[in-house]
PDB file of C-alpha atoms in Angstrom:
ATOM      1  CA  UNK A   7     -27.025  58.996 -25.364  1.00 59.00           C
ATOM      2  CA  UNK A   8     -28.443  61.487 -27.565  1.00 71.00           C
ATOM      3  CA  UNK A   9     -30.933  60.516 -30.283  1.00 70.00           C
ATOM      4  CA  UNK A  10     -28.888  60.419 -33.537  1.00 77.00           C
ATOM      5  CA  UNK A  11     -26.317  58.092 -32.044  1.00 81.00           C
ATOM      6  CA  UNK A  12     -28.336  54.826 -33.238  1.00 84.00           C
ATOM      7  CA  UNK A  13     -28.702  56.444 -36.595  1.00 84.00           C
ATOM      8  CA  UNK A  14     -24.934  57.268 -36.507  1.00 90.00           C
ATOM      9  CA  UNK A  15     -23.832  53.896 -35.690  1.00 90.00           C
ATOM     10  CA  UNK A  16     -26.069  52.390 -38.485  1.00 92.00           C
ATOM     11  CA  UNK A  17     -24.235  54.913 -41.253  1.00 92.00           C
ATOM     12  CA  UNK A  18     -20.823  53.742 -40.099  1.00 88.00           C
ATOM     13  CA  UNK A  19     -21.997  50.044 -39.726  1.00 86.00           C
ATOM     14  CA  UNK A  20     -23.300  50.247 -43.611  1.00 89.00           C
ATOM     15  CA  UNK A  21     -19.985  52.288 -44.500  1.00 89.00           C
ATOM     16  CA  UNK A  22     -17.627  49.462 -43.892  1.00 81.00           C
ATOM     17  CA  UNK A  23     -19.686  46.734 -44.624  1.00 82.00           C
ATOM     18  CA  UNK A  24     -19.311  48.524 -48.200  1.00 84.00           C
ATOM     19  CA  UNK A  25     -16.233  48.759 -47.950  1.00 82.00           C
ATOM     20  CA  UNK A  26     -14.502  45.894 -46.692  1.00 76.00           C
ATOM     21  CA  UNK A  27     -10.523  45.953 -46.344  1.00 76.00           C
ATOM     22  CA  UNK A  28      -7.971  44.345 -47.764  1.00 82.00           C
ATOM     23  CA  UNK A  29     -10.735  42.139 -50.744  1.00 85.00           C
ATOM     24  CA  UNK A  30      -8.274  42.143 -53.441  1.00 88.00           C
ATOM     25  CA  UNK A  31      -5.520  40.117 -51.315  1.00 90.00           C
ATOM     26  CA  UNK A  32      -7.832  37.183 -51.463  1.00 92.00           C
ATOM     27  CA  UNK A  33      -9.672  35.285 -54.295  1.00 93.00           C
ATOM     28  CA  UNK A  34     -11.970  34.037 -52.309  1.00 94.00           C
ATOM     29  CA  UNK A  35     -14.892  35.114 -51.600  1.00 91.00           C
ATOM     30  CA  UNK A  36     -15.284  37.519 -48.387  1.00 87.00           C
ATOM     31  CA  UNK A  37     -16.322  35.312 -45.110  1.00 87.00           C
ATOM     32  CA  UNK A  38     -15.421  32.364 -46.025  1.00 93.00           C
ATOM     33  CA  UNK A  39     -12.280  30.014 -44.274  1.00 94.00           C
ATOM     34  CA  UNK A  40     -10.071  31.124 -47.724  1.00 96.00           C
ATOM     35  CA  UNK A  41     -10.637  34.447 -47.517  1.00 92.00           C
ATOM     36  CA  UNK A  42      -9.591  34.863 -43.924  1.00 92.00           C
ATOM     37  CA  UNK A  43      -6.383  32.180 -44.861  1.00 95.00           C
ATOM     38  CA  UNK A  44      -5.359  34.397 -47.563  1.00 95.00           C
ATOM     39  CA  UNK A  45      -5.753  37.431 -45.518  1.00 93.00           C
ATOM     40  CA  UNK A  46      -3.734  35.353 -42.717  1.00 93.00           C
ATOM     41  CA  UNK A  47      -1.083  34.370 -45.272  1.00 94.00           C
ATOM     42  CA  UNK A  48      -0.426  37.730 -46.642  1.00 94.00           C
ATOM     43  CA  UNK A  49      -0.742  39.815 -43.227  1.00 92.00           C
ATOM     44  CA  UNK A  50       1.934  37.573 -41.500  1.00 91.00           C
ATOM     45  CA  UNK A  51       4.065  37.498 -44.550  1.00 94.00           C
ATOM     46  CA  UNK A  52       4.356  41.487 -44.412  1.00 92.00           C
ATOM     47  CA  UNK A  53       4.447  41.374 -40.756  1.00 90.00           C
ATOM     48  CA  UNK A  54       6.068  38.478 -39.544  1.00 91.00           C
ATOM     49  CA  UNK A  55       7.704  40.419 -36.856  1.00 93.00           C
ATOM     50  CA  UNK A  56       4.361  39.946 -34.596  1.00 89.00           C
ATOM     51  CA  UNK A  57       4.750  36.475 -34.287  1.00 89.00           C
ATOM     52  CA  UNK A  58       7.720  36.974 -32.695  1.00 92.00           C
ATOM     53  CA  UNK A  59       6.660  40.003 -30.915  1.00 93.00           C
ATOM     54  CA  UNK A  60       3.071  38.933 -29.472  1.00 90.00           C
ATOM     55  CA  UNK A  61       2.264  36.167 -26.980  1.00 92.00           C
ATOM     56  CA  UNK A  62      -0.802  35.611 -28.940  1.00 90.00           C
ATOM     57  CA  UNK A  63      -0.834  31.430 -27.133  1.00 90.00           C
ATOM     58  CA  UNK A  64       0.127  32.898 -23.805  1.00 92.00           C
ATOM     59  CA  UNK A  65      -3.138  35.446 -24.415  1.00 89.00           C
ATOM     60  CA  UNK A  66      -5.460  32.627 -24.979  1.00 86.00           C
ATOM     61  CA  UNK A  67      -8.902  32.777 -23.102  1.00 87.00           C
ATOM     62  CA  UNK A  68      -8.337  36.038 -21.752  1.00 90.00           C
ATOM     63  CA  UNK A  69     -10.626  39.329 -22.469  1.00 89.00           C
ATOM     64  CA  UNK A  70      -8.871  41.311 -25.159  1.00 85.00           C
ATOM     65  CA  UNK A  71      -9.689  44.708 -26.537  1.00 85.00           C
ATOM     66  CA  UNK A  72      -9.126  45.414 -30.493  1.00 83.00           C
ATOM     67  CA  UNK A  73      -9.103  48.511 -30.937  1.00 80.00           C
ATOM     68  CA  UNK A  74      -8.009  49.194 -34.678  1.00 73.00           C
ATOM     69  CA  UNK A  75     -10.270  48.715 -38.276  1.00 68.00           C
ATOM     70  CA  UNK A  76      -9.644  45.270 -40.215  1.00 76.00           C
ATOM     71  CA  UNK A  77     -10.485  42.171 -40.439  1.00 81.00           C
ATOM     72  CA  UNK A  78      -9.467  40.252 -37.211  1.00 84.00           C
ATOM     73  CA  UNK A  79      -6.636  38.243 -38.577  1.00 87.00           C
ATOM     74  CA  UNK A  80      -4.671  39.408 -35.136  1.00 87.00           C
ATOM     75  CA  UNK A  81      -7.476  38.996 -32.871  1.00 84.00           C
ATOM     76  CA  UNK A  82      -8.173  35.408 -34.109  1.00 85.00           C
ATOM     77  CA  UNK A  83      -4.949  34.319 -33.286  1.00 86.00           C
ATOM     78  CA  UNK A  84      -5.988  35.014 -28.909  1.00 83.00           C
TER      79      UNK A  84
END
């Protein structure tokens, strides 16, 4: 690993922690249990298709890689 990786890492850490997706879906503020509901509420809404789609139950308790940017609403649902 080369010496500006660390320093890298920290830049794109403090870039999205500036920028945090999807804030004006929710009044609440971000973190808390009503911002994620909102965010839930609103994501399945648009894409309702995944629930029919994913085995999200049939996933629980097993390793699984999320690879994407956003806020987790998918990956809390394994």
């Amino acid at each position: 690993m080369n010496a500006a990786a660390p320093a890298r890492n920290d830049a794109i850490r403090e870039y999205w922690n500036h920028r945090i997706h999807d804030l004006e879906i929710s009044r609440h503020e971000p973190g808390t249990a009503g911002f994620f509901a909102d965010l839930d509420e609103y994501h399945f809404d648009k894409l309702h298709h995944l629930l029919r789609l994913v085995d999200f139950e049939g996933q629980r308790g097993r390793k699984v890689l999320d690879v994407g940017c956003g806020t987790g609403v998918d990956l809390v649902r394994f």
